[in-house]
Amino acid sequence: MRIIAGVWRGRPLDAPPGEATRPTADRVRETLFSMLVSRLGSFEELSVADLFAGCGALGLEALSRGAARATFVERDSAAVTAIRRNCERLDANAQVQILGGSALSLPRSEPFDLVLADPPYAAGSGSAAVAAVAAADWLAPGGWMSVETGRVDDVAPGPYVIDTSRNVGRAKLTLLRRP
């Protein structure tokens, strides 16, 4: 597991031990960030939320590409430890906030420009993540949300608009936008 592009390109990331988390594969992250770059142009100064963060790979990738700040939401304590270790190794602590707890029960917050969600591959988990983000008003007007699900799991867009979905291996990436 490594950072793909940006100032931390090639830097390794620690993943939590065991089977409790499923880090997003490099190939899936490469495809996701290519899709986002074609729509956003740049990550410069964006505020990013990484839900079901695991080791923090998605949020750290966004920071490496120029995002201003990232908030990680993860309930597994071993994963939170891995996120902390990765942030420390990359000297990113000043740019991050780590929230322990469920990404399906989000606290009120300033809305984010980009929300990255990688819930467990279970039927309806992507739709539940979208509903949680909408209920907590975590996505800014004009903001983007990506949801990674299993290949056969469709995402209900809630109040957002689906821009595109793409299958990558056993994963499906769905990009949504808040009008």
mmCIF file of C-alpha atoms in Angstrom:
data_model
loop_
_atom_site.group_PDB
_atom_site.id
_atom_site.type_symbol
_atom_site.label_atom_id
_atom_site.label_comp_id
_atom_site.label_asym_id
_atom_site.label_seq_id
_atom_site.Cartn_x
_atom_site.Cartn_y
_atom_site.Cartn_z
ATOM 1 C CA MET A 1 0.000 0.000 0.000
ATOM 2 C CA ARG A 2 1.460 3.364 -1.062
ATOM 3 C CA ILE A 3 0.572 6.942 -1.990
ATOM 4 C CA ILE A 4 0.109 7.074 -5.775
ATOM 5 C CA ALA A 5 0.748 10.729 -6.674
ATOM 6 C CA GLY A 6 1.564 14.158 -5.315
ATOM 7 C CA VAL A 7 4.136 15.304 -2.777
ATOM 8 C CA TRP A 8 4.115 11.949 -0.942
ATOM 9 C CA ARG A 9 4.182 9.822 -4.109
ATOM 10 C CA GLY A 10 5.536 6.338 -3.460
ATOM 11 C CA ARG A 11 5.496 6.678 0.341
ATOM 12 C CA PRO A 12 4.295 3.469 2.039
ATOM 13 C CA LEU A 13 1.210 3.306 4.242
ATOM 14 C CA ASP A 14 0.610 1.004 7.178
ATOM 15 C CA ALA A 15 -2.623 -0.966 7.166
ATOM 16 C CA PRO A 16 -4.235 -2.335 10.307
ATOM 17 C CA PRO A 17 -3.567 -6.021 10.923
ATOM 18 C CA GLY A 18 -6.268 -8.628 10.408
ATOM 19 C CA GLU A 19 -9.348 -8.820 8.262
ATOM 20 C CA ALA A 20 -11.433 -6.080 9.931
ATOM 21 C CA THR A 21 -10.619 -3.541 7.223
ATOM 22 C CA ARG A 22 -10.278 -3.823 3.463
ATOM 23 C CA PRO A 23 -7.865 -1.176 2.152
ATOM 24 C CA THR A 24 -8.711 0.251 -1.269
ATOM 25 C CA ALA A 25 -6.397 -1.403 -3.788
ATOM 26 C CA ASP A 26 -3.861 0.783 -5.608
ATOM 27 C CA ARG A 27 -5.562 0.122 -8.954
ATOM 28 C CA VAL A 28 -8.964 1.195 -7.621
ATOM 29 C CA ARG A 29 -7.455 4.344 -6.048
ATOM 30 C CA GLU A 30 -5.671 5.192 -9.306
ATOM 31 C CA THR A 31 -8.951 4.901 -11.216
ATOM 32 C CA LEU A 32 -10.883 6.877 -8.600
ATOM 33 C CA PHE A 33 -8.412 9.755 -8.497
ATOM 34 C CA SER A 34 -8.199 9.844 -12.297
ATOM 35 C CA MET A 35 -12.006 10.157 -12.397
ATOM 36 C CA LEU A 36 -11.905 12.918 -9.773
ATOM 37 C CA VAL A 37 -9.085 14.864 -11.445
ATOM 38 C CA SER A 38 -11.028 14.916 -14.723
ATOM 39 C CA ARG A 39 -13.960 16.518 -12.870
ATOM 40 C CA LEU A 40 -12.241 18.670 -10.239
ATOM 41 C CA GLY A 41 -9.125 19.642 -12.145
ATOM 42 C CA SER A 42 -7.185 19.995 -8.913
ATOM 43 C CA PHE A 43 -7.383 19.067 -5.245
ATOM 44 C CA GLU A 44 -5.797 22.373 -4.198
ATOM 45 C CA GLU A 45 -7.333 23.781 -1.019
ATOM 46 C CA LEU A 46 -10.184 21.243 -0.879
ATOM 47 C CA SER A 47 -11.586 20.006 2.404
ATOM 48 C CA VAL A 48 -11.941 16.234 2.290
ATOM 49 C CA ALA A 49 -13.716 13.635 4.428
ATOM 50 C CA ASP A 50 -12.608 9.992 4.319
ATOM 51 C CA LEU A 51 -15.404 7.767 5.694
ATOM 52 C CA PHE A 52 -14.813 4.144 6.702
ATOM 53 C CA ALA A 53 -11.216 5.351 6.475
ATOM 54 C CA GLY A 54 -9.339 2.128 7.221
ATOM 55 C CA CYS A 55 -5.676 3.180 7.063
ATOM 56 C CA GLY A 56 -6.573 6.604 5.640
ATOM 57 C CA ALA A 57 -5.298 5.905 2.119
ATOM 58 C CA LEU A 58 -8.004 7.903 0.306
ATOM 59 C CA GLY A 59 -7.780 11.014 2.475
ATOM 60 C CA LEU A 60 -3.977 10.921 2.517
ATOM 61 C CA GLU A 61 -3.926 10.579 -1.270
ATOM 62 C CA ALA A 62 -6.079 13.724 -1.506
ATOM 63 C CA LEU A 63 -3.741 15.582 0.886
ATOM 64 C CA SER A 64 -0.733 14.462 -1.136
ATOM 65 C CA ARG A 65 -2.391 15.992 -4.212
ATOM 66 C CA GLY A 66 -2.965 19.366 -2.514
ATOM 67 C CA ALA A 67 -6.110 19.151 -0.382
ATOM 68 C CA ALA A 68 -5.984 21.606 2.528
ATOM 69 C CA ARG A 69 -7.409 19.324 5.204
ATOM 70 C CA ALA A 70 -8.843 15.866 5.716
ATOM 71 C CA THR A 71 -11.182 14.403 8.308
ATOM 72 C CA PHE A 72 -11.016 10.643 8.812
ATOM 73 C CA VAL A 73 -13.949 8.703 10.269
ATOM 74 C CA GLU A 74 -13.218 5.164 11.446
ATOM 75 C CA ARG A 75 -14.640 3.044 14.268
ATOM 76 C CA ASP A 76 -12.037 0.246 14.407
ATOM 77 C CA SER A 77 -9.358 1.129 16.983
ATOM 78 C CA ALA A 78 -6.578 -0.713 15.109
ATOM 79 C CA ALA A 79 -7.445 1.239 11.967
ATOM 80 C CA VAL A 80 -7.445 4.536 13.904
ATOM 81 C CA THR A 81 -3.967 3.640 15.174
ATOM 82 C CA ALA A 82 -2.835 2.990 11.571
ATOM 83 C CA ILE A 83 -4.261 6.348 10.445
ATOM 84 C CA ARG A 84 -2.429 8.139 13.268
ATOM 85 C CA ARG A 85 0.815 6.336 12.404
ATOM 86 C CA ASN A 86 0.462 7.190 8.692
ATOM 87 C CA CYS A 87 -0.314 10.849 9.411
ATOM 88 C CA GLU A 88 2.676 11.101 11.728
ATOM 89 C CA ARG A 89 4.998 9.429 9.204
ATOM 90 C CA LEU A 90 3.870 11.887 6.501
ATOM 91 C CA ASP A 91 4.020 14.873 8.895
ATOM 92 C CA ALA A 92 0.339 15.556 8.149
ATOM 93 C CA ASN A 93 -1.027 15.920 11.685
ATOM 94 C CA ALA A 94 -1.677 19.670 11.298
ATOM 95 C CA GLN A 95 -3.967 18.968 8.319
ATOM 96 C CA VAL A 96 -6.042 16.149 9.751
ATOM 97 C CA GLN A 97 -8.827 15.397 12.181
ATOM 98 C CA ILE A 98 -9.574 11.813 13.190
ATOM 99 C CA LEU A 99 -13.049 10.952 14.451
ATOM 100 C CA GLY A 100 -13.525 7.575 16.093
ATOM 101 C CA GLY A 101 -16.994 6.205 15.522
ATOM 102 C CA SER A 102 -19.441 5.106 12.883
ATOM 103 C CA ALA A 103 -19.519 6.814 9.505
ATOM 104 C CA LEU A 104 -23.260 6.118 9.517
ATOM 105 C CA SER A 105 -23.785 8.426 12.500
ATOM 106 C CA LEU A 106 -21.896 11.597 11.593
ATOM 107 C CA PRO A 107 -21.757 14.659 13.860
ATOM 108 C CA ARG A 108 -22.623 18.079 12.480
ATOM 109 C CA SER A 109 -19.645 19.671 10.758
ATOM 110 C CA GLU A 110 -18.675 22.272 8.223
ATOM 111 C CA PRO A 111 -19.511 20.718 4.837
ATOM 112 C CA PHE A 112 -16.721 19.167 2.785
ATOM 113 C CA ASP A 113 -15.814 19.746 -0.873
ATOM 114 C CA LEU A 114 -15.132 16.040 -1.355
ATOM 115 C CA VAL A 115 -16.398 13.030 0.606
ATOM 116 C CA LEU A 116 -14.716 9.681 -0.009
ATOM 117 C CA ALA A 117 -16.632 6.650 1.299
ATOM 118 C CA ASP A 118 -15.422 3.056 1.238
ATOM 119 C CA PRO A 119 -17.978 1.149 3.343
ATOM 120 C CA PRO A 120 -17.820 -2.610 3.869
ATOM 121 C CA TYR A 121 -18.947 -4.557 0.815
ATOM 122 C CA ALA A 122 -22.479 -5.368 1.957
ATOM 123 C CA ALA A 123 -25.755 -4.840 0.126
ATOM 124 C CA GLY A 124 -27.007 -1.305 0.701
ATOM 125 C CA SER A 125 -23.860 -0.048 2.453
ATOM 126 C CA GLY A 126 -23.129 2.577 -0.208
ATOM 127 C CA SER A 127 -26.680 3.893 -0.083
ATOM 128 C CA ALA A 128 -26.473 4.026 3.728
ATOM 129 C CA ALA A 129 -23.264 6.073 3.478
ATOM 130 C CA VAL A 130 -24.927 8.548 1.098
ATOM 131 C CA ALA A 131 -27.911 8.862 3.437
ATOM 132 C CA ALA A 132 -25.626 9.503 6.439
ATOM 133 C CA VAL A 133 -23.693 12.220 4.580
ATOM 134 C CA ALA A 134 -26.936 13.866 3.467
ATOM 135 C CA ALA A 135 -28.485 13.697 6.962
ATOM 136 C CA ALA A 136 -25.412 15.340 8.530
ATOM 137 C CA ASP A 137 -25.081 17.849 5.643
ATOM 138 C CA TRP A 138 -21.428 16.893 5.166
ATOM 139 C CA LEU A 139 -21.283 17.636 1.416
ATOM 140 C CA ALA A 140 -21.001 21.278 0.357
ATOM 141 C CA PRO A 141 -23.162 22.633 -2.485
ATOM 142 C CA GLY A 142 -21.374 21.743 -5.710
ATOM 143 C CA GLY A 143 -19.310 19.145 -3.815
ATOM 144 C CA TRP A 144 -18.455 15.624 -4.926
ATOM 145 C CA MET A 145 -18.837 12.265 -3.204
ATOM 146 C CA SER A 146 -17.292 8.959 -4.219
ATOM 147 C CA VAL A 147 -18.637 5.652 -2.955
ATOM 148 C CA GLU A 148 -16.844 2.343 -3.391
ATOM 149 C CA THR A 149 -19.082 -0.703 -3.205
ATOM 150 C CA GLY A 150 -19.088 -4.282 -4.388
ATOM 151 C CA ARG A 151 -19.483 -4.607 -8.149
ATOM 152 C CA VAL A 152 -23.198 -5.529 -8.042
ATOM 153 C CA ASP A 153 -24.295 -3.020 -5.384
ATOM 154 C CA ASP A 154 -26.040 0.052 -6.784
ATOM 155 C CA VAL A 155 -25.999 3.299 -4.799
ATOM 156 C CA ALA A 156 -29.213 5.238 -4.149
ATOM 157 C CA PRO A 157 -28.249 8.888 -4.715
ATOM 158 C CA GLY A 158 -30.550 10.433 -2.125
ATOM 159 C CA PRO A 159 -30.493 14.221 -2.672
ATOM 160 C CA TYR A 160 -27.413 14.004 -4.906
ATOM 161 C CA VAL A 161 -26.983 13.317 -8.626
ATOM 162 C CA ILE A 162 -25.013 10.326 -9.878
ATOM 163 C CA ASP A 163 -22.390 11.530 -12.338
ATOM 164 C CA THR A 164 -20.952 8.127 -13.228
ATOM 165 C CA SER A 165 -20.328 4.578 -12.040
ATOM 166 C CA ARG A 166 -17.415 2.435 -13.087
ATOM 167 C CA ASN A 167 -16.518 -1.187 -12.328
ATOM 168 C CA VAL A 168 -12.880 -1.782 -11.386
ATOM 169 C CA GLY A 169 -12.112 -5.404 -10.602
ATOM 170 C CA ARG A 170 -14.547 -6.501 -7.890
ATOM 171 C CA ALA A 171 -15.310 -2.888 -6.923
ATOM 172 C CA LYS A 172 -17.762 -0.332 -8.250
ATOM 173 C CA LEU A 173 -16.927 3.372 -7.992
ATOM 174 C CA THR A 174 -19.885 5.750 -8.002
ATOM 175 C CA LEU A 175 -19.352 9.508 -8.229
ATOM 176 C CA LEU A 176 -22.149 11.778 -7.011
ATOM 177 C CA ARG A 177 -22.464 15.554 -6.999
ATOM 178 C CA ARG A 178 -24.521 17.848 -4.799
ATOM 179 C CA PRO A 179 -26.348 20.338 -7.052
#
